[in-house]
PDB file of C-alpha atoms in Angstrom:
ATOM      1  CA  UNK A 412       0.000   0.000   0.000  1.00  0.00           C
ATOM      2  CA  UNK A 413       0.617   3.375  -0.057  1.00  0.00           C
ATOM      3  CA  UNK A 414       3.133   5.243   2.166  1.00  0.00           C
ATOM      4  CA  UNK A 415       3.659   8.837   3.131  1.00  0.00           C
ATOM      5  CA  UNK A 416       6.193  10.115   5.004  1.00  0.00           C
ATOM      6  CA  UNK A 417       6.072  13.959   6.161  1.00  0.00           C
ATOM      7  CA  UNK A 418       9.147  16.294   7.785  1.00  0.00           C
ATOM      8  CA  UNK A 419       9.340  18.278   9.707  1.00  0.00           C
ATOM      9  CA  UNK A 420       6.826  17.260  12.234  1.00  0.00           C
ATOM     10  CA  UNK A 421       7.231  20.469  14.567  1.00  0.00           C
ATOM     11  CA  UNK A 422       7.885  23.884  12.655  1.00  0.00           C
ATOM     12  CA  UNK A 423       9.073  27.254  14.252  1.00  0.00           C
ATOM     13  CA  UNK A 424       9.065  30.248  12.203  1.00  0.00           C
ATOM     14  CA  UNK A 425       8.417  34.546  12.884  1.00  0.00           C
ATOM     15  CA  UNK A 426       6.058  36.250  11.528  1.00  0.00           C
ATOM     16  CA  UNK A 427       6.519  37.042   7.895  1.00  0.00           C
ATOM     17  CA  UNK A 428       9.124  34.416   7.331  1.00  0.00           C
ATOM     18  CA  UNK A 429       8.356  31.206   4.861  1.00  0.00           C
ATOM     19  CA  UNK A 430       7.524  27.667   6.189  1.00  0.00           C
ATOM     20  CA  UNK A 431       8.037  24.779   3.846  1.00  0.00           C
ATOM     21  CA  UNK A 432       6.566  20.994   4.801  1.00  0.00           C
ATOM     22  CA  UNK A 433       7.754  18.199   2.597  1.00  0.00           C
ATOM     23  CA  UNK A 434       6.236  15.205   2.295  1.00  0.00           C
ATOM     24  CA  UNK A 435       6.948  12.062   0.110  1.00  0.00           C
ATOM     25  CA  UNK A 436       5.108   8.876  -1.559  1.00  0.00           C
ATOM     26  CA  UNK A 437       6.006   5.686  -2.258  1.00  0.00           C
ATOM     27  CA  UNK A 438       2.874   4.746  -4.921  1.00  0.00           C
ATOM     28  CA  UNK A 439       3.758   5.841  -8.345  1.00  0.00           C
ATOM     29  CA  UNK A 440       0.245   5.408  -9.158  1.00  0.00           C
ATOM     30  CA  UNK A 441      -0.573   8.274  -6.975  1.00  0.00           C
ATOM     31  CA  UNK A 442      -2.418  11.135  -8.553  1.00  0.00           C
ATOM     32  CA  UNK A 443      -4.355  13.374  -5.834  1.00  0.00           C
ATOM     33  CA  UNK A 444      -2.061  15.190  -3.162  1.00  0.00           C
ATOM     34  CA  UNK A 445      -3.868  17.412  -0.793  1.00  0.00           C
ATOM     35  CA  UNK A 446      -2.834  19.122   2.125  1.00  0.00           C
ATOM     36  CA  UNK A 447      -5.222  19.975   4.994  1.00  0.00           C
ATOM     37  CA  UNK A 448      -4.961  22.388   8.453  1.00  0.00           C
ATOM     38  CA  UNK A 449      -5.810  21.293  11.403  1.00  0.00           C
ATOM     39  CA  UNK A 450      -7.178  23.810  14.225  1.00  0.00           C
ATOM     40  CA  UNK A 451      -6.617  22.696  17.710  1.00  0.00           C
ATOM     41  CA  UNK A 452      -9.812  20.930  18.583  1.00  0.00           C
ATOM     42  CA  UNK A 453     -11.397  20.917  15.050  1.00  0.00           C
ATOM     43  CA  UNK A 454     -11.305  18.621  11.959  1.00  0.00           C
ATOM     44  CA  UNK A 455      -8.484  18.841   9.203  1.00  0.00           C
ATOM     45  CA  UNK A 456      -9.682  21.205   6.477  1.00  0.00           C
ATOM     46  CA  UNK A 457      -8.549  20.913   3.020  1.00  0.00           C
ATOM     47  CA  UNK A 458      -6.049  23.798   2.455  1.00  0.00           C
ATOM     48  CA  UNK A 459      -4.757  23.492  -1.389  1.00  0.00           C
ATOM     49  CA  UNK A 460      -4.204  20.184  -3.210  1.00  0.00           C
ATOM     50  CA  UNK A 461      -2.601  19.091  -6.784  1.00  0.00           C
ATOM     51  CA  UNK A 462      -2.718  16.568  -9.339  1.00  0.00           C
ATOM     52  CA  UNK A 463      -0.482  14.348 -10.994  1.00  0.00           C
ATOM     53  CA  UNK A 464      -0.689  16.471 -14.328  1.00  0.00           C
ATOM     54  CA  UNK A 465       0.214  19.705 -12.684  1.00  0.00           C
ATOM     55  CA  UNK A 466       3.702  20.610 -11.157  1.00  0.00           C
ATOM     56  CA  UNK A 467       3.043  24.042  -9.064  1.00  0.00           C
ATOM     57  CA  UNK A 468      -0.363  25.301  -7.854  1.00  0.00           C
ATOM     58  CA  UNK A 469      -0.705  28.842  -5.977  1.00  0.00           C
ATOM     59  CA  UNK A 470      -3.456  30.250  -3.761  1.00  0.00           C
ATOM     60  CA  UNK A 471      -2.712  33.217  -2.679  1.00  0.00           C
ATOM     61  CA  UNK A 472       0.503  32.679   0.475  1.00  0.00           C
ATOM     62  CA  UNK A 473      -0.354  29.023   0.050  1.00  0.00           C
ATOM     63  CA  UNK A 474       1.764  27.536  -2.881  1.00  0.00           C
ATOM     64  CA  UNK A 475       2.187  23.392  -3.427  1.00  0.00           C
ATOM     65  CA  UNK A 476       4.824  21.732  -5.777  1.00  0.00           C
ATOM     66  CA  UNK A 477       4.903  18.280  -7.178  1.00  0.00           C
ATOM     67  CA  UNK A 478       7.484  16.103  -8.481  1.00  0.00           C
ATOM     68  CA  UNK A 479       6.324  13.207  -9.398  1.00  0.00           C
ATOM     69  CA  UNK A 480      10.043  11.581 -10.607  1.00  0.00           C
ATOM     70  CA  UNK A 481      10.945  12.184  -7.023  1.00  0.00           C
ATOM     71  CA  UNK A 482       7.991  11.133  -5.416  1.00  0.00           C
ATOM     72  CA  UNK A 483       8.063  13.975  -3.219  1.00  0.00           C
ATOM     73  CA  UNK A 484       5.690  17.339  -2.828  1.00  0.00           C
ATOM     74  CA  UNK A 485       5.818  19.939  -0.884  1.00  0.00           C
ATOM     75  CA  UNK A 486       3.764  22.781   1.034  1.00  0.00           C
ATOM     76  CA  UNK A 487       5.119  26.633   0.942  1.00  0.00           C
ATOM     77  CA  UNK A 488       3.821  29.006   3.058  1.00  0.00           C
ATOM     78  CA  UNK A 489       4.843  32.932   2.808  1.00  0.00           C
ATOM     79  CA  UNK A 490       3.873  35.791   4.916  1.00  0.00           C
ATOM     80  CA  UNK A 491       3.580  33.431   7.806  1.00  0.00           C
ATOM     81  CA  UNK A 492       0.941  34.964  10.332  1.00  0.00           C
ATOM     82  CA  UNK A 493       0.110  34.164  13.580  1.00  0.00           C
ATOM     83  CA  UNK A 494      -3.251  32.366  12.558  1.00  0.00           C
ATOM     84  CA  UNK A 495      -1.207  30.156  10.215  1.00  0.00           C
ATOM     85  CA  UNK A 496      -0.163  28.311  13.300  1.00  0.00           C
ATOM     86  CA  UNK A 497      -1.721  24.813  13.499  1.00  0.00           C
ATOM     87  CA  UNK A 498      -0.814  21.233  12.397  1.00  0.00           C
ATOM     88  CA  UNK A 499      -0.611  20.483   8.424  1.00  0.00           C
ATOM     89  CA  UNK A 500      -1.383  17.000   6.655  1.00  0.00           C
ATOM     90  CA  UNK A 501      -0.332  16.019   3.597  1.00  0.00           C
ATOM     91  CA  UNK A 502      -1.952  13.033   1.897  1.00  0.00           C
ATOM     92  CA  UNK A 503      -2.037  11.196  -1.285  1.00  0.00           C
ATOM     93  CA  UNK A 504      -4.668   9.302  -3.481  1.00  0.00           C
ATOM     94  CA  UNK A 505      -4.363   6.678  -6.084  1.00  0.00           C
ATOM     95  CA  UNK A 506      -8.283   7.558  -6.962  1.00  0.00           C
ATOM     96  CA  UNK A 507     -10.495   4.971  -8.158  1.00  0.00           C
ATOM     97  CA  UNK A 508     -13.597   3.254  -6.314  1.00  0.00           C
ATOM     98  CA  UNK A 509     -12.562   5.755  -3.421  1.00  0.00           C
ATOM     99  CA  UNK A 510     -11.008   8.371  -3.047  1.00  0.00           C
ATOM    100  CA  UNK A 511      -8.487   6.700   0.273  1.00  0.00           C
ATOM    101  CA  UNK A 512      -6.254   9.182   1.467  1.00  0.00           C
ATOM    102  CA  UNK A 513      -3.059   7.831   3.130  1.00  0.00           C
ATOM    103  CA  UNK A 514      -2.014  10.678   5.802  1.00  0.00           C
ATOM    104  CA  UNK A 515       1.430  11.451   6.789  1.00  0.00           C
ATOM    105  CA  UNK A 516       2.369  11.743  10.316  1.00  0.00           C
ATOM    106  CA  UNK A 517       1.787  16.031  10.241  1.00  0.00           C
ATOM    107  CA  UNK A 518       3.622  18.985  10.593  1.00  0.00           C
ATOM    108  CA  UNK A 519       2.971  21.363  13.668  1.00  0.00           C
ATOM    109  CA  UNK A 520       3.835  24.685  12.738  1.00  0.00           C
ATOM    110  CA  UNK A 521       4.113  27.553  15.052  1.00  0.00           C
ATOM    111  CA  UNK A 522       4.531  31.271  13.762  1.00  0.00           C
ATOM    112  CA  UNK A 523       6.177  33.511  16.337  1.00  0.00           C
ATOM    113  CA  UNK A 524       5.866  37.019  16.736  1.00  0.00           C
TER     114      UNK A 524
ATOM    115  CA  UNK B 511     -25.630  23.848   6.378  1.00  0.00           C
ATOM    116  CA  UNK B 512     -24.033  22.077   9.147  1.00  0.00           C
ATOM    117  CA  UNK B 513     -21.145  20.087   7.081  1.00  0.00           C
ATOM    118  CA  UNK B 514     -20.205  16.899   8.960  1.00  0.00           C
ATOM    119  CA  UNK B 515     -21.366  16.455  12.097  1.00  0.00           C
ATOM    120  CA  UNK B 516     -20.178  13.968  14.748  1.00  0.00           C
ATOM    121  CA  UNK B 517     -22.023  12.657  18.280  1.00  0.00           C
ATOM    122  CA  UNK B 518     -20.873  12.460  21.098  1.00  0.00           C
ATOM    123  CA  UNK B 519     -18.027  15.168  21.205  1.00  0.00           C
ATOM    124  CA  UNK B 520     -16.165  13.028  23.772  1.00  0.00           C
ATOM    125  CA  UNK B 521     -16.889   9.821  25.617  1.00  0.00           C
ATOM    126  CA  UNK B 522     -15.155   7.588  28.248  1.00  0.00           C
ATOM    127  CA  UNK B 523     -15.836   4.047  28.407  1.00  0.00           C
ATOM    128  CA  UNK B 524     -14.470   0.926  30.466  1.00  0.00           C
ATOM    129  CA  UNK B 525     -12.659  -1.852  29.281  1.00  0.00           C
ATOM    130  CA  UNK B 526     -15.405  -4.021  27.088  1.00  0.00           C
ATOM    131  CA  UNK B 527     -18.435  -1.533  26.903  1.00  0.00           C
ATOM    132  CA  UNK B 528     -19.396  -1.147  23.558  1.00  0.00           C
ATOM    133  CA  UNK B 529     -20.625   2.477  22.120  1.00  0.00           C
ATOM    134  CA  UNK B 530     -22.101   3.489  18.736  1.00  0.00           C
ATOM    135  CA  UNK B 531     -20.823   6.891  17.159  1.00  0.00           C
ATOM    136  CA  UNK B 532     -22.581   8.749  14.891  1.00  0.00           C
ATOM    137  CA  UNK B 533     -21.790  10.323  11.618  1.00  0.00           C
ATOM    138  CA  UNK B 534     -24.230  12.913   9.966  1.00  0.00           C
ATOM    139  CA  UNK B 535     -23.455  15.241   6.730  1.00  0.00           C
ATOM    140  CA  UNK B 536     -26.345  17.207   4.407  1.00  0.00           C
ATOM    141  CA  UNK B 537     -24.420  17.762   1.472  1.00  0.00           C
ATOM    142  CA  UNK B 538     -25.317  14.490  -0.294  1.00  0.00           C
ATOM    143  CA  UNK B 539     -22.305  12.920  -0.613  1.00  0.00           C
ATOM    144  CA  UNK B 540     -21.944   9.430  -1.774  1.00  0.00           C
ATOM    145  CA  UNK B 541     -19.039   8.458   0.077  1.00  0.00           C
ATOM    146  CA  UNK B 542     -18.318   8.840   3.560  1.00  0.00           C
ATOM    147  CA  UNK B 543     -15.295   7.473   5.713  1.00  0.00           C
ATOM    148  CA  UNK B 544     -14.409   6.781   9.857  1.00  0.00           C
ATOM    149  CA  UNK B 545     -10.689   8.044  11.080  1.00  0.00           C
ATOM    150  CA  UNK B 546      -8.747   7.563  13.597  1.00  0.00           C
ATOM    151  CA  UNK B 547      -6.034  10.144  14.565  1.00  0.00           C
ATOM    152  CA  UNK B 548      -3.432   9.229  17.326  1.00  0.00           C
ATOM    153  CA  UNK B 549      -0.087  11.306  18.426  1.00  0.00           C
ATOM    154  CA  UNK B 550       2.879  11.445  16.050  1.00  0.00           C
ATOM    155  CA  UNK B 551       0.317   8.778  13.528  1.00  0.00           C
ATOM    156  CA  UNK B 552      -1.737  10.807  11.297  1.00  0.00           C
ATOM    157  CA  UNK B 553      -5.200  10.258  10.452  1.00  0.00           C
ATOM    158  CA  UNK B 554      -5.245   6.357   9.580  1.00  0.00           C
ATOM    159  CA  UNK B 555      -8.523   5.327   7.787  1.00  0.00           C
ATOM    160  CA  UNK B 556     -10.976   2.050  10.131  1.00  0.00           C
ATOM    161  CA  UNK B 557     -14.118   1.667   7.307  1.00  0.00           C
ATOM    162  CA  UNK B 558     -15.506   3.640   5.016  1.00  0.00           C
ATOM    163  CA  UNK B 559     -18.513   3.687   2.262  1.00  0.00           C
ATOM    164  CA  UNK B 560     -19.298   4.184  -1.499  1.00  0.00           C
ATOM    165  CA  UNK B 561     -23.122   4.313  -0.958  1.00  0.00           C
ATOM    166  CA  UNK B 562     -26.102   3.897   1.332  1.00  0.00           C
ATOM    167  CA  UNK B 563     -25.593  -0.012   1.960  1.00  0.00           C
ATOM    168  CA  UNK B 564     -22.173  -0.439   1.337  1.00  0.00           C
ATOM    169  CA  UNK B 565     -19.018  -0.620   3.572  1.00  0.00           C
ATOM    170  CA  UNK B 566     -15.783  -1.768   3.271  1.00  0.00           C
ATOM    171  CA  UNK B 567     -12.418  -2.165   5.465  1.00  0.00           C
ATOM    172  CA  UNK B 568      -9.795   0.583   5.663  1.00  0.00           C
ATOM    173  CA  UNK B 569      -6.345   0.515   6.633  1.00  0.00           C
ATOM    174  CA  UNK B 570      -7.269  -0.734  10.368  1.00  0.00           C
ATOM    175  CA  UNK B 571     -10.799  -2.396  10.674  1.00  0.00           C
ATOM    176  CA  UNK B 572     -10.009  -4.385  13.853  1.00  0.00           C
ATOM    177  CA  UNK B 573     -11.974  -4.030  16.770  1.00  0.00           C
ATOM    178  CA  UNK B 574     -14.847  -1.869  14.325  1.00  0.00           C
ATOM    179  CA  UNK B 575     -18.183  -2.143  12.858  1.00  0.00           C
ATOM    180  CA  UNK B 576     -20.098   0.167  10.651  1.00  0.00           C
ATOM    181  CA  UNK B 577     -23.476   0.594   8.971  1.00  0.00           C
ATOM    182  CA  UNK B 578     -24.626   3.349   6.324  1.00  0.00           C
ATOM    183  CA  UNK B 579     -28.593   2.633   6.556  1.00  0.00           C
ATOM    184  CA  UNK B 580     -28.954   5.705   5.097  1.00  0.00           C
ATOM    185  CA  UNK B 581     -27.218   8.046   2.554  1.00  0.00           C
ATOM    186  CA  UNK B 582     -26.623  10.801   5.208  1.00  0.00           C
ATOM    187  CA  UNK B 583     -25.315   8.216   8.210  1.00  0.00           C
ATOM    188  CA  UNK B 584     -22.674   6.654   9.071  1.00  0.00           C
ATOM    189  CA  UNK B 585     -22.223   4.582  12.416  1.00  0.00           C
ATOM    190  CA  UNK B 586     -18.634   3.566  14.058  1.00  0.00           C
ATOM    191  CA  UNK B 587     -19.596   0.942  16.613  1.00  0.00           C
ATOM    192  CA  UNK B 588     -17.354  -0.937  19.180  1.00  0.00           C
ATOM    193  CA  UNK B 589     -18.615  -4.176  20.456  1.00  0.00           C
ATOM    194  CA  UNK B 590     -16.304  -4.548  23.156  1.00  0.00           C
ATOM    195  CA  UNK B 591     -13.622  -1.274  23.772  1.00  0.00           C
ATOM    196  CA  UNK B 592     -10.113  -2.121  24.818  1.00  0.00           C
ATOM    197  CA  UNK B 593      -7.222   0.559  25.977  1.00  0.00           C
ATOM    198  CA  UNK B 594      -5.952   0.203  22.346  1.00  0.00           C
ATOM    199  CA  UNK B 595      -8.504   2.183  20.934  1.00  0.00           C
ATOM    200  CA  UNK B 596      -8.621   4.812  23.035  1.00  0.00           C
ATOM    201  CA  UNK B 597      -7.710   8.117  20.047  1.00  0.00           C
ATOM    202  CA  UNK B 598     -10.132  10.804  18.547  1.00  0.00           C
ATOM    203  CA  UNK B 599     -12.472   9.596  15.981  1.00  0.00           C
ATOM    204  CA  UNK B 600     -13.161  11.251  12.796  1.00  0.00           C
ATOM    205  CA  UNK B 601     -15.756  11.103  10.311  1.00  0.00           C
ATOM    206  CA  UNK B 602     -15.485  12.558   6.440  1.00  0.00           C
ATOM    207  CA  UNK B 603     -17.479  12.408   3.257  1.00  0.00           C
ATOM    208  CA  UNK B 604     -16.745  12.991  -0.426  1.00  0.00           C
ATOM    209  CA  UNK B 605     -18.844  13.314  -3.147  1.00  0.00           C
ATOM    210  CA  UNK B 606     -17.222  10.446  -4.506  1.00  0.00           C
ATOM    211  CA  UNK B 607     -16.105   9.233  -7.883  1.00  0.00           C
ATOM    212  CA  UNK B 608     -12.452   8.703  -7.952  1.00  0.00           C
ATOM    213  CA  UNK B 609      -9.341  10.211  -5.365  1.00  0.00           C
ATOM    214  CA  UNK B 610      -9.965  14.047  -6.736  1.00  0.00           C
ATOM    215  CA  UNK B 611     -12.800  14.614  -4.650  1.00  0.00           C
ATOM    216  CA  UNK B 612     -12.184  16.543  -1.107  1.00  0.00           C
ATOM    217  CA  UNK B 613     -12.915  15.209   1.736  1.00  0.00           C
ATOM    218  CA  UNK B 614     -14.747  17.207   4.733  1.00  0.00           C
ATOM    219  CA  UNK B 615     -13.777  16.591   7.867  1.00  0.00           C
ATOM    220  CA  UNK B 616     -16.395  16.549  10.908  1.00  0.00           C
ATOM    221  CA  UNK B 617     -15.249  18.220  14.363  1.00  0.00           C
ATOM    222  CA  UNK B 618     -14.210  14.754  16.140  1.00  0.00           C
ATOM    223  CA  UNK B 619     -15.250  12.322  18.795  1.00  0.00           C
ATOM    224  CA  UNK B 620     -12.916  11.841  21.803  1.00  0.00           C
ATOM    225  CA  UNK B 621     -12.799   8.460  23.512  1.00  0.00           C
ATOM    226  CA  UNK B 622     -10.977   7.563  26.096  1.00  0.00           C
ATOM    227  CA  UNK B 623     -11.263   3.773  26.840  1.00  0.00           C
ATOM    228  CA  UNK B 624     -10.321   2.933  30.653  1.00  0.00           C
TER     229      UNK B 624
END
């Protein structure tokens, strides 16, 4: 099955600095990578995500990159703020019947002021 | 619309009780799935469904039962709780149709098993 592995799993950055997560996959069928934030005390919310047939997506601070030759993708934060604080997922997808996610192990990031 | 919603919030059973938790979302999704998140683990996937009626085992099905009676529920039950399965419990549902659809996440059940 699928594997994920994610680094760093804690995160300290100021205010205004960039935070990069990285996160790697061991299925080369894999097609569907998103990340989600997760709130102290609340679900994981979907954040960005990409697919296999794009490389770089951007929403606004929020950027993701995918290689898929690597196996590896990654999460880039700029601007950190203070309410960017909060643990990140990434996950991957093969698709299919389902759509199963395989989870890494999260990335707690903490934006100082 | 309330999204995913998830009773209880938090429970705390002994050793060999069994509980039922309860999954509800509105938007009409097809496909709905049970979580468990423990420290340092990620979210690691018990059961989930691909339509009222239908379940099938996730990554770690042991110790778990589930029924989707209806489109909009999904039940986590444990017949008989052990230590092990003490973590916080959550529930999320797709619209379904291959791994491009997001997932939304309910709020979480915490159990605590004694």
């Amino acid at each position: 099955g699928e594997n994920v592995e994610q680094h760093p799993s804690t995160l300290s950055v100021q205010e205004g600095d960039s935070a990069v997560i990285k996160c790697t996959y061991s299925d080369s069928a894999s097609n569907y990578f998103p990340w989600y934030k997760q709130e102290l005390g609340k679900g994981p919310q979907l954040i960005i995500d990409i697919r296999s047939n794009v490389g770089e997506k951007k929403d606004q601070r929020i950027a993701v990159t995918l290689n898929k030759t690597a196996k590896h993708f990654s999460l880039h934060i700029t601007e950190t703020q203070p309410e960017d604080s909060a643990v990140y997922f990434c996950a991957a997808s093969r698709g299919g019947t389902a759509s199963k996610l395989t989870f890494g192990t999260g990335t707690r990031l903490q934006v100082t002021l | 619309n309330a999204g995913v919603t998830q009773t209880p919030k938090f429970r705390v059973l002994k050793t060999g009780q069994s509980m039922t938790l309860l999954c509800a979302q509105d938007m009409n999704h097809e496909y709905m799935y049970w979580y468990r998140q423990d420290p340092g683990m990620g979210l690691r996937l018990i059961h989930y469904s691909v339509g009222e009626g239908t379940t099938a085992k996730g990554e770690v099905p042991d110790g778990y039962n589930v029924s989707r009676l209806k489109k909009q529920n999904f039940l986590l039950g444990l017949e008989s709780a052990a230590p092990s399965q003490t973590s916080v419990y959550f529930c999320a549902s797709s619209a379904g149709s291959g791994g491009g659809e997001t997932q939304y996440f309910g709020p979480g059940t915490r159990l605590l098993v004694l």
